[in-house]
XYZ file of C-alpha atoms in Angstrom:
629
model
C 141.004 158.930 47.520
C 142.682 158.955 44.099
C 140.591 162.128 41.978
C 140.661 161.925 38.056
C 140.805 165.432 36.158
C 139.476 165.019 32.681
C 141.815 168.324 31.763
C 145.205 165.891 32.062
C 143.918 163.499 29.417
C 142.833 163.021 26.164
C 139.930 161.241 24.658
C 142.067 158.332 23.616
C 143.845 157.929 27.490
C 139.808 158.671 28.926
C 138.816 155.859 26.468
C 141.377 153.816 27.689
C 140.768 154.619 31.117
C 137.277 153.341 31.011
C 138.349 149.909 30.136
C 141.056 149.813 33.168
C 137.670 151.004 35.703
C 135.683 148.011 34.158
C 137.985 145.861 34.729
C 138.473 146.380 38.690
C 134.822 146.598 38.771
C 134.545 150.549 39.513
C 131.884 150.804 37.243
C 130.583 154.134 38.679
C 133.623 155.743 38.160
C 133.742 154.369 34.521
C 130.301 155.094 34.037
C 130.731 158.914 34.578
C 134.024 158.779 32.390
C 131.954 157.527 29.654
C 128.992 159.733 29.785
C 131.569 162.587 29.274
C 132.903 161.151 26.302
C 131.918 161.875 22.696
C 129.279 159.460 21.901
C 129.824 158.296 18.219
C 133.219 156.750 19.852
C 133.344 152.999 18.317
C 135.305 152.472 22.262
C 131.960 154.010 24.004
C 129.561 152.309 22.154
C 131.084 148.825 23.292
C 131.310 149.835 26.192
C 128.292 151.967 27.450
C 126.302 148.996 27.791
C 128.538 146.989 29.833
C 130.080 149.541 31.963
C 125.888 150.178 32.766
C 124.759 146.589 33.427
C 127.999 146.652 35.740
C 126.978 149.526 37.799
C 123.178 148.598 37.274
C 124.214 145.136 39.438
C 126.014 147.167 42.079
C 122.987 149.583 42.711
C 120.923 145.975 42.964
C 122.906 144.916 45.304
C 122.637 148.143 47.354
C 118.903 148.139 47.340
C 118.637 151.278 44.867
C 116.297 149.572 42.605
C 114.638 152.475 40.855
C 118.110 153.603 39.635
C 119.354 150.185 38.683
C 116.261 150.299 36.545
C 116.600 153.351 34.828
C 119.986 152.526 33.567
C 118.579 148.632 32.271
C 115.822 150.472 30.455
C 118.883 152.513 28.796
C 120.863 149.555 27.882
C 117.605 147.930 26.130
C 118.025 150.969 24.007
C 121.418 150.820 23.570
C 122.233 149.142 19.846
C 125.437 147.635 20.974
C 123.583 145.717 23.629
C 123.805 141.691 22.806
C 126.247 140.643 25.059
C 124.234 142.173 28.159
C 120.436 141.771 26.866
C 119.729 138.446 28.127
C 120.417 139.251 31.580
C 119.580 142.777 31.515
C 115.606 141.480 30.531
C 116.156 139.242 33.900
C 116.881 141.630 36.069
C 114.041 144.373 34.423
C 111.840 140.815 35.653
C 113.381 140.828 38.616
C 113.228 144.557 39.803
C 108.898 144.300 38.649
C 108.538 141.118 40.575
C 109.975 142.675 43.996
C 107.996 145.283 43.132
C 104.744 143.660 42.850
C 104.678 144.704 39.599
C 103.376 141.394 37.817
C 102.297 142.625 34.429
C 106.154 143.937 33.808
C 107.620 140.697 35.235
C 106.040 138.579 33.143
C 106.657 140.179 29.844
C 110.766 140.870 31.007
C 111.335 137.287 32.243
C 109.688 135.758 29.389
C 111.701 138.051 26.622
C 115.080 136.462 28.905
C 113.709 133.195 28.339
C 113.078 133.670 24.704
C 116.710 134.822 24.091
C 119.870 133.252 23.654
C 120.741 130.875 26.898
C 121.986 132.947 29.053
C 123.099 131.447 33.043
C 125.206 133.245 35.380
C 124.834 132.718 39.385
C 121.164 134.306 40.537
C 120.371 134.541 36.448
C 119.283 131.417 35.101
C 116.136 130.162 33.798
C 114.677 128.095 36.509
C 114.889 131.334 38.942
C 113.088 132.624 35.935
C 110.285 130.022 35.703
C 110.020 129.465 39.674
C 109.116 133.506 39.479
C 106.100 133.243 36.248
C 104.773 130.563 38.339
C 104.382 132.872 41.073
C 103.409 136.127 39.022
C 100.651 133.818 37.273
C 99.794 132.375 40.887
C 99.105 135.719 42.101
C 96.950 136.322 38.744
C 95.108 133.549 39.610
C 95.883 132.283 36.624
C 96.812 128.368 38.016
C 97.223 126.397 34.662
C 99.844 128.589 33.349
C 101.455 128.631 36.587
C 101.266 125.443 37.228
C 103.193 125.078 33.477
C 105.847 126.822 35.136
C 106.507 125.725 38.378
C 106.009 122.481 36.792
C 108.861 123.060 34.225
C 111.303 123.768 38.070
C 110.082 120.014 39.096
C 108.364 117.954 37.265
C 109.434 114.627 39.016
C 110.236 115.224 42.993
C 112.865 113.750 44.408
C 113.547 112.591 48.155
C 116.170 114.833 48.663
C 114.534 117.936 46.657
C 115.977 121.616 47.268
C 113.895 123.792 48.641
C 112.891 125.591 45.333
C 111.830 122.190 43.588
C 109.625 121.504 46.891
C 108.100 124.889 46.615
C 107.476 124.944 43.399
C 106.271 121.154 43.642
C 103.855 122.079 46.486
C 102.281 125.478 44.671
C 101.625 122.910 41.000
C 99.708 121.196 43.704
C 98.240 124.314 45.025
C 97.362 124.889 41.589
C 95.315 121.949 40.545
C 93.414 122.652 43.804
C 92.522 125.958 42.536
C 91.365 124.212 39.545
C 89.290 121.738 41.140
C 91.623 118.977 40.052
C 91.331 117.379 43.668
C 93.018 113.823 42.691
C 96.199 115.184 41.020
C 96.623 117.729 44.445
C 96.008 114.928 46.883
C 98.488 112.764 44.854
C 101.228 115.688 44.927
C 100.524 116.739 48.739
C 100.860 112.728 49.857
C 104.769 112.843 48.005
C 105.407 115.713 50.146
C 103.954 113.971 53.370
C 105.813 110.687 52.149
C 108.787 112.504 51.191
C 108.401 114.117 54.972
C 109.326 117.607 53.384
C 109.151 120.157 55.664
C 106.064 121.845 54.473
C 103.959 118.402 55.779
C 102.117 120.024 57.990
C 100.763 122.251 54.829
C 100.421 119.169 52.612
C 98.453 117.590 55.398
C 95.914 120.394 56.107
C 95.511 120.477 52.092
C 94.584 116.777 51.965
C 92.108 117.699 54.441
C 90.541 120.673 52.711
C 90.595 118.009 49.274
C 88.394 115.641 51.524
C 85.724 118.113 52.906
C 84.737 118.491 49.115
C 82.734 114.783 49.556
C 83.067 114.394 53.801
C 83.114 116.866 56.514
C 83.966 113.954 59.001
C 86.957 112.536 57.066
C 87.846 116.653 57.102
C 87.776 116.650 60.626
C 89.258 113.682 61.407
C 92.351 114.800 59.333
C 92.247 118.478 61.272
C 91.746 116.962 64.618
C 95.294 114.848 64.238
C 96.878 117.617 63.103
C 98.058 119.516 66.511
C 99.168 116.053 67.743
C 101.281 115.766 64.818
C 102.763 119.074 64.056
C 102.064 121.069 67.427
C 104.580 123.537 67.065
C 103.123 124.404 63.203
C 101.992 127.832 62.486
C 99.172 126.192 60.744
C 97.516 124.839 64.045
C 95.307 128.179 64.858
C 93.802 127.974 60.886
C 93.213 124.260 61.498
C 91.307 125.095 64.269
C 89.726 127.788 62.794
C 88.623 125.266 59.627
C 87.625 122.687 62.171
C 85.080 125.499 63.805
C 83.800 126.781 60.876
C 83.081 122.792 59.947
C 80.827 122.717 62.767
C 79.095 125.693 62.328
C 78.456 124.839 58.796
C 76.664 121.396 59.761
C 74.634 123.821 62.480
C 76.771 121.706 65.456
C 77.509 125.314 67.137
C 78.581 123.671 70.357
C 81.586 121.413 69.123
C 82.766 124.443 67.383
C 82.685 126.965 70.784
C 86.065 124.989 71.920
C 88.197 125.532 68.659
C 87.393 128.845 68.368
C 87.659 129.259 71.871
C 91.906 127.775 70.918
C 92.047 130.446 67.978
C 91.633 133.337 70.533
C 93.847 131.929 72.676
C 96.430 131.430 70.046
C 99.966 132.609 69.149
C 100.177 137.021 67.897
C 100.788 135.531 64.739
C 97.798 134.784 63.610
C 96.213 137.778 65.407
C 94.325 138.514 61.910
C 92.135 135.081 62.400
C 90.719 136.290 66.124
C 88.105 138.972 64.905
C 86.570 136.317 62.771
C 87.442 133.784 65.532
C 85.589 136.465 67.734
C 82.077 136.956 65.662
C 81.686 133.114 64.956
C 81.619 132.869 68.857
C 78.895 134.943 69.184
C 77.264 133.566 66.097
C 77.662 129.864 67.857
C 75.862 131.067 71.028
C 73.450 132.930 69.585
C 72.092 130.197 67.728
C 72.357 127.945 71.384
C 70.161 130.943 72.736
C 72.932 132.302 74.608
C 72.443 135.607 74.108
C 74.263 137.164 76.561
C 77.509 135.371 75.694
C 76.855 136.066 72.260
C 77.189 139.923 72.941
C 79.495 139.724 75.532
C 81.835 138.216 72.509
C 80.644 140.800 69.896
C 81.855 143.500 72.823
C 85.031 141.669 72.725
C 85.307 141.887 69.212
C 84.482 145.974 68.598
C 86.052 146.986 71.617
C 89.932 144.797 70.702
C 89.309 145.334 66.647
C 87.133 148.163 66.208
C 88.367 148.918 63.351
C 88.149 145.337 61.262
C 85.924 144.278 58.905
C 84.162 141.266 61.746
C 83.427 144.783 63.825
C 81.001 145.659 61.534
C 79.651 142.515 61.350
C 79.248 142.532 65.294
C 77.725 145.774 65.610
C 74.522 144.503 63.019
C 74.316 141.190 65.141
C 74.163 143.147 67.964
C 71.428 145.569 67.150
C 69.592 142.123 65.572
C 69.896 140.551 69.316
C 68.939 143.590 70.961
C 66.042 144.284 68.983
C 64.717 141.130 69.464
C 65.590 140.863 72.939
C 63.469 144.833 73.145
C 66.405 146.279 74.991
C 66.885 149.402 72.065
C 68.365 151.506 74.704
C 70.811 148.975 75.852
C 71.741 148.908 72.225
C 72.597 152.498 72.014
C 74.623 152.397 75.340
C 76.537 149.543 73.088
C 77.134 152.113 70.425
C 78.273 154.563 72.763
C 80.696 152.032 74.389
C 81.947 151.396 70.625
C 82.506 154.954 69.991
C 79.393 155.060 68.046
C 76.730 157.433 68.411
C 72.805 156.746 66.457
C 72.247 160.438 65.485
C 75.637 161.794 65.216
C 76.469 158.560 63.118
C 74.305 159.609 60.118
C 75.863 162.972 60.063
C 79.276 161.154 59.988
C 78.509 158.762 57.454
C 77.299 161.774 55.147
C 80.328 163.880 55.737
C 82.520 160.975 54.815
C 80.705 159.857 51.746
C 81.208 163.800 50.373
C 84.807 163.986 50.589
C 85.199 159.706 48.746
C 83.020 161.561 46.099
C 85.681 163.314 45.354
C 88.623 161.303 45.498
C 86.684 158.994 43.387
C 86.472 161.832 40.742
C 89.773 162.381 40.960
C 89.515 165.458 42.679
C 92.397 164.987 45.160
C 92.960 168.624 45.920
C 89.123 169.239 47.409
C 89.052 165.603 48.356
C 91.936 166.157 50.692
C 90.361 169.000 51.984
C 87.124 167.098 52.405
C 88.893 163.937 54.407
C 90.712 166.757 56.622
C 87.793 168.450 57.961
C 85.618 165.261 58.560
C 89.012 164.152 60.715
C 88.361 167.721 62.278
C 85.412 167.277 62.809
C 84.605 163.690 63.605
C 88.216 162.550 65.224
C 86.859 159.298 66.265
C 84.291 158.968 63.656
C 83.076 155.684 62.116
C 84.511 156.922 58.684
C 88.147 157.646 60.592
C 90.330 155.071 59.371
C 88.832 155.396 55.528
C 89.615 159.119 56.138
C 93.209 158.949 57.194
C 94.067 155.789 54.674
C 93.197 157.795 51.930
C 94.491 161.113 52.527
C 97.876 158.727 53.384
C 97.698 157.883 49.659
C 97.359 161.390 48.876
C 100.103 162.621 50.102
C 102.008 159.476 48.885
C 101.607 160.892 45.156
C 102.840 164.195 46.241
C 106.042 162.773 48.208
C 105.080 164.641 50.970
C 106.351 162.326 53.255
C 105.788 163.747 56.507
C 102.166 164.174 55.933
C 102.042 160.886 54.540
C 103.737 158.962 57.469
C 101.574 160.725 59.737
C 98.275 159.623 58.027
C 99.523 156.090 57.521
C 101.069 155.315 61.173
C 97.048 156.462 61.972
C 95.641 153.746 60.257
C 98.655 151.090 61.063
C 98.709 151.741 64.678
C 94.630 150.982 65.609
C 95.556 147.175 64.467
C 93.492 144.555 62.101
C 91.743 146.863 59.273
C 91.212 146.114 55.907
C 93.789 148.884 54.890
C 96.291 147.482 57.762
C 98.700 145.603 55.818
C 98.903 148.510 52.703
C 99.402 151.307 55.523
C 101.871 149.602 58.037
C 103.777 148.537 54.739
C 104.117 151.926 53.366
C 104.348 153.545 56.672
C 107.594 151.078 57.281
C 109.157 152.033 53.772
C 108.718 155.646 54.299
C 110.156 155.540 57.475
C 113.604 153.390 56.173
C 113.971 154.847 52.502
C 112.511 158.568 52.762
C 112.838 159.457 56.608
C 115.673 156.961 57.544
C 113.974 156.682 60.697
C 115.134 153.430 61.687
C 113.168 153.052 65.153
C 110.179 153.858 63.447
C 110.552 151.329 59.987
C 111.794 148.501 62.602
C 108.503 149.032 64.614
C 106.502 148.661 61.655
C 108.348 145.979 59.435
C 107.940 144.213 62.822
C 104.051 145.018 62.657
C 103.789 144.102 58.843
C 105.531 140.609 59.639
C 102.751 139.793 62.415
C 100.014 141.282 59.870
C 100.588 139.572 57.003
C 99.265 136.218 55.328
C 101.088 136.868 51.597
C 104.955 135.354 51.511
C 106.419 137.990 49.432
C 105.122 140.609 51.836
C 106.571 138.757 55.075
C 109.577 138.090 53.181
C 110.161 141.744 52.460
C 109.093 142.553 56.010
C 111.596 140.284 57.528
C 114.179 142.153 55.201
C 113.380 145.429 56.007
C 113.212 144.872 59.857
C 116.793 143.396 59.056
C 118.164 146.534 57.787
C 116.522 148.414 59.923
C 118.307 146.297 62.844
C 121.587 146.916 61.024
C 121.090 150.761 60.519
C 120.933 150.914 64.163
C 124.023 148.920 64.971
C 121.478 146.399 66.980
C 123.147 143.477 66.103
C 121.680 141.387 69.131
C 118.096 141.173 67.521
C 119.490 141.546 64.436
C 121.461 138.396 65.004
C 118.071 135.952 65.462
C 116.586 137.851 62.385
C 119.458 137.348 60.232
C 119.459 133.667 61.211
C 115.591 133.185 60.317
C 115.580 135.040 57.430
C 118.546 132.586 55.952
C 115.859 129.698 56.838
C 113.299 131.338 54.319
C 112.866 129.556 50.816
C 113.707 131.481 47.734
C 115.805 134.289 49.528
C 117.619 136.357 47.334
C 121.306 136.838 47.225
C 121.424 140.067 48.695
C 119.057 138.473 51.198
C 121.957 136.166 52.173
C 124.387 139.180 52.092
C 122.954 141.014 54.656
C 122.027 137.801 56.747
C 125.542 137.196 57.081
C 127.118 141.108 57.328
C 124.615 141.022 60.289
C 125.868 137.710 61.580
C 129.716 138.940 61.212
C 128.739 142.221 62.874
C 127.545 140.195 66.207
C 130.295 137.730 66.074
C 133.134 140.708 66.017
C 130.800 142.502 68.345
C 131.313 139.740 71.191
C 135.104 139.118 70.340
C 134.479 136.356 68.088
C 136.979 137.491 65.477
C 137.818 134.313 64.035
C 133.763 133.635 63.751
C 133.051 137.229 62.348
C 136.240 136.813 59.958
C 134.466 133.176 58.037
C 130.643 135.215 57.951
C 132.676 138.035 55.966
C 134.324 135.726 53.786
C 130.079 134.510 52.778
C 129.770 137.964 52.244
C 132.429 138.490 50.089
C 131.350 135.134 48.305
C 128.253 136.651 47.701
C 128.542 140.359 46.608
C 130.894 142.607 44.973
C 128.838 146.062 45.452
C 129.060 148.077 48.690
C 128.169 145.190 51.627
C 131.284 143.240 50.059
C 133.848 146.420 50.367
C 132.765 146.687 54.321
C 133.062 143.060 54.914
C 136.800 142.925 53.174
C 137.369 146.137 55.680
C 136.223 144.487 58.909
C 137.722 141.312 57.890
C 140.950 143.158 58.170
C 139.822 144.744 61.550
C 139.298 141.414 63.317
C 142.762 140.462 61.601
C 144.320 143.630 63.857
C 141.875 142.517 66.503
C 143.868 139.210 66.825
C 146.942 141.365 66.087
C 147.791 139.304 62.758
C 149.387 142.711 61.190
C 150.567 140.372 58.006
C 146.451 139.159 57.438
C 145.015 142.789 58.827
C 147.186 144.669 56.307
C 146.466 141.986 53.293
C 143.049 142.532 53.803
C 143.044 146.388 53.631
C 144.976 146.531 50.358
C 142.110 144.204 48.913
C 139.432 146.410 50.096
C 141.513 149.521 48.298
C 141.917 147.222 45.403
C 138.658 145.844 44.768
C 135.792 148.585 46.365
C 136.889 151.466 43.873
C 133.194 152.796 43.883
C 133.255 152.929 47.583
C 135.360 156.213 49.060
C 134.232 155.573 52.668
C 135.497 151.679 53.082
C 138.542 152.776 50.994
C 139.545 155.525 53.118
C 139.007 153.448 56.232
C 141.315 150.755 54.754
C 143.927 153.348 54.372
C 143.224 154.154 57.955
C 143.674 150.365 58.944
C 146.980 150.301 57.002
C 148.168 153.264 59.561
C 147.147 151.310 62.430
C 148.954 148.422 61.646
C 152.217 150.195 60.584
C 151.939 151.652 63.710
C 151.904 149.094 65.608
C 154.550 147.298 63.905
C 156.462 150.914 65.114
C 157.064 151.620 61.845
C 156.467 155.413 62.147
C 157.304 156.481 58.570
C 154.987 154.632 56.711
C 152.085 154.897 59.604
C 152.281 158.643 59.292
C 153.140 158.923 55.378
C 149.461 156.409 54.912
C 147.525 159.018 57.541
C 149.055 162.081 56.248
C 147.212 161.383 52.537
C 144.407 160.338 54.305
C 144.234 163.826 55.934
C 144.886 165.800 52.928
C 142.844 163.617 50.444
C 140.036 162.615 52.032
C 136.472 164.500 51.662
C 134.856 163.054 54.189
C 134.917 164.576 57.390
C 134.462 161.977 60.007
C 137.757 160.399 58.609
C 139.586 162.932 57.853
C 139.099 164.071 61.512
C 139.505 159.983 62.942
C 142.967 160.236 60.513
C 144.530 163.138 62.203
C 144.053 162.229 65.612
C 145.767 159.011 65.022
C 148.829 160.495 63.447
C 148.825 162.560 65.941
C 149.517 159.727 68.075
C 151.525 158.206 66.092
C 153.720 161.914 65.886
C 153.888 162.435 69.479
C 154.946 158.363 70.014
C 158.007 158.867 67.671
C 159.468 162.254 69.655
C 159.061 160.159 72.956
C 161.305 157.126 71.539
C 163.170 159.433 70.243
C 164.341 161.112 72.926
C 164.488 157.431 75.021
C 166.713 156.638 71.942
C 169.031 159.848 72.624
C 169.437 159.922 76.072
């Protein structure tokens, strides 16, 4: 509430002044005094870099990553920048990893491993490592990510932490990759005798290892492995391996069953039953059961007409047809598809002008080109190419609205090779451009089912979690919040919002004493904008249980430690009423609203302010006159 004017000081006090904001961590405060200062200051040049990494970590915390890197590429310019380099090139790592941006990772986490030792909570060299391993992994690069994950755990142990079993299993993934197949089967057998939880994954890898020299030793492993781990999200790949076993040793019938189980499998592996789809009509086609073959492909282009296996189907179709001299039924099949013979030539030329041009680079006619062969051919074969790329268009421009549109057309027809890319951007530009929060739930829930890659279904699960919390939905949000604190590797800020969501149910059922310990983690955990609402509500469930002394300790620590935070502040002042009210102590209750009401700029409190001391007015005149009569 409290509003510095730079007229009633001098440089010296404002110098001064930046030191005292530091200190009680409101660095955005200090970080605007500073930039107003003179910069040839010996104070500001001390300072400038610290006062920046401090309000860098705060914008971390709050998810504004593109602004916490902006001010850590200032600090690596800074020359008074040693005592916050090594973790400043951590987090520049840090932001480029979450980013996907692998290149910039690498080079940022190495120069923080190359510098003077540096550890400090979430910074620290094995997150560091654990992180190359997986930048070089995603390079496909395994022996230098294998040297890293390998410098996390060299030696398991029994009772490994998750990170040092990750990182144990992907060395092993690693000399896979490399062909190495006796030091992976060695690694994935001290998982399975170690009975890690990732067993089922060690298993299925031993069995991959053995159908190098034996498909039956392969199978043998695969067959066991529903029996064993039957609740695994592995078991609809196993069977899909087992099937495509079969149909690689031309024993099409044994392999009808397991793909058969694939289709009938769990949504989350929906991506596996198109191909799970074709290879049944590739099975009885080659049993000369043609008419289950098609009936399959039919299955296949009319549930996923736009994935890759569709394709696929269509050209085994006309292959069947044509042999079986039933042309015309094969046309009828095209029609069914949304295909047409003749008008599909003038479609596929149409298309093919307007990726001309965005080939070229010509995204002004190119647009123009993918819009009127959407015009024109609505529910063309080209359709989904067409709207993906115009998506992207639009994306460069920040034209959000278009883009959204464009995107949500390709996300919403399901399996497509540009799926995962659209339904993730379409979710992000929902949350961080549109903040429509139905809409980015809906599709972080859609990205989650989609996706194969860990990082993405890690950020998926984190971005349906805020998107639960934006909307006050702390029922789902609750199950979310639990699973996502199950996931290896989460971040801190992960864990943050896991347990703000998990508070935000408890107080939301009464739970106070519950919701009061899940602040506390939060608290633990963060000192940025998540920790200054969980030190409010902490007091809230404190006046909740009407323990005024705990209520009221609470909101002076949220108006002593949140100074970058005017909206928990003010509502801590607001708390401080309520309790002083309660405790009938009608000078102080109204004195606290009162400079709420003439200090604060934002509405919704200054409004929430005056109708309480209102209350608390109108309370005080009727004891009052109880008092005088």
């Amino acid at each position: 509430v409290n509003q510095y004017s730079r007229s009633e000081y001098s440089t010296e006090a404002r110098e001064l002044l930046v030191n005292v904001l530091a200190n009680t961590n409101n660095y955005k405060d200090a970080l605007a005094l500073l930039e107003s200062l003179p910069k040839s200051s010996d104070v500001v040049k001390k300072a400038y870099p610290r006062v920046m990494y401090g309000r860098a970590m705060e914008l971390i915390n709050d998810q504004n990553l593109s602004e916490a890197d902006r001010l850590l590429d200032k600090i690596i310019k800074e020359p008074d920048n040693t005592p916050v380099l090594p973790p400043t090139n951590f987090w520049k790592g840090e932001i480029a990893y979450r980013q996907d941006k692998l290149d910039n990772a690498i080079k940022f986490y190495n120069n923080y491993l190359s510098g003077p030792s540096y550890f400090n909570g979430e910074v620290n060299a094995t997150h560091a490592r654990y992180n190359l391993g997986y930048c070089y992994l995603r390079k496909e690069n395994y022996k230098l990510a294998a040297s890293f994950f390998e410098q996390v755990v060299k030696t398991p142990r029994l009772n490994a932490g998750d990170i040092e079993q990750d990182a144990y299993l992907r060395s092993a993934d690693c000399y896979f990759m490399n062909r190495d197949f006796a030091k992976a089967k060695g690694m994935y057998n001290t998982a399975i005798n170690y009975s890690w939880p990732a067993t089922d994954y060690a298993t299925y890898q031993n069995a991959m290892i053995a159908g190098v020299t034996s498909s039956n030793e392969k199978l043998n492993l695969l067959k066991s492995f529903e029996r064993k781990f039957p609740t695994s999200e592995l078991v609809n790949m196993v069977n899909m391996e087992i099937a495509a076993t079969y149909l690689a040793d031309e024993k099409f019938k044994d392999a009808v069953p397991y793909l058969n189980a694939v289709i009938k499998g769990s949504e989350n592996s929906g991506y596996l039953k198109p191909r799970a789809y074709l290879r049944l009509g590739i099975a009885h086609y080659n049993l000369n059961n043609n008419r289950e073959a098609l009936n399959n492909y039919k299955k296949l282009v009319s549930e996923y007409p736009n994935s890759p296996e569709a394709e696929e189907a269509l050209e085994s179709a006309r292959a069947i047809y044509v042999e079986d001299g039933k042309t015309g039924e094969y046309v009828d099949f095209l029609r069914s598809a949304g295909r047409s013979v003749t008008r599909n030539q003038e479609d596929s030329i149409t298309y093919a002008a307007a990726e001309v041009r965005y080939t070229n680079g010509d995204m002004n006619n190119a647009l123009t080109a993918f819009s009127n062969y959407l015009q024109k051919f609505p529910d063309g074969e080209f359709a989904l190419d067409a709207n993906y790329f115009r998506a992207e268009i639009y994306n460069q421009r920040k034209d959000w609205r278009n883009a959204i549109a464009a995107y949500e057309a390709v996300a919403d027809k399901g399996p497509s090779k540009y799926a995962e890319k659209a339904t993730s951007q379409a979710a992000k530009i929902n949350y961080f451009e549109l903040q429509d929060y139905i809409k980015s739930e809906k599709y972080f829930t859609l990205l989650k089912q989609l996706t194969v890659n860990r990082e993405t279904r890690l950020d998926a699960m984190r971005g349906l979690l805020r998107s639960q919390y934006q909307q006050k939905k702390w029922g789902e949000a609750f199950e979310n919040a639990r699973e996502l604190l199950k996931e290896k590797s989460t971040s801190t800020d992960d864990q943050v919002l896991a347990n703000l969501v998990i508070a935000k149910s408890q107080q939301s059922q009464d739970k106070f004493s519950e919701a009061i310990q899940s602040y506390r983690s939060v608290v633990n955990l963060n000192k940025a904008a998540f920790a200054a609402e969980a030190r409010y509500e902490t007091g809230a469930c404190y006046f909740e249980l009407n323990d005024l002394k705990n209520a009221e300790k609470a909101a002076f620590e949220t108006i002593n430690k949140s100074g970058s935070y005017d909206f928990w502040i003010t509502k801590a002042y607001i708390l401080l009423g309520d309790v002083f009210f309660r405790q009938k102590d009608y000078f102080n209750a109204k004195a606290t609203l009162q400079s709420v009401v003439e200090n604060s700029k934002i509405t919704e409190l200054k409004n929430e302010a005056q109708e309480k001391l209102n209350k608390v007015v109108e309370e005080e005149k009727a004891n009052s006159k109880v008092d005088g009569q």
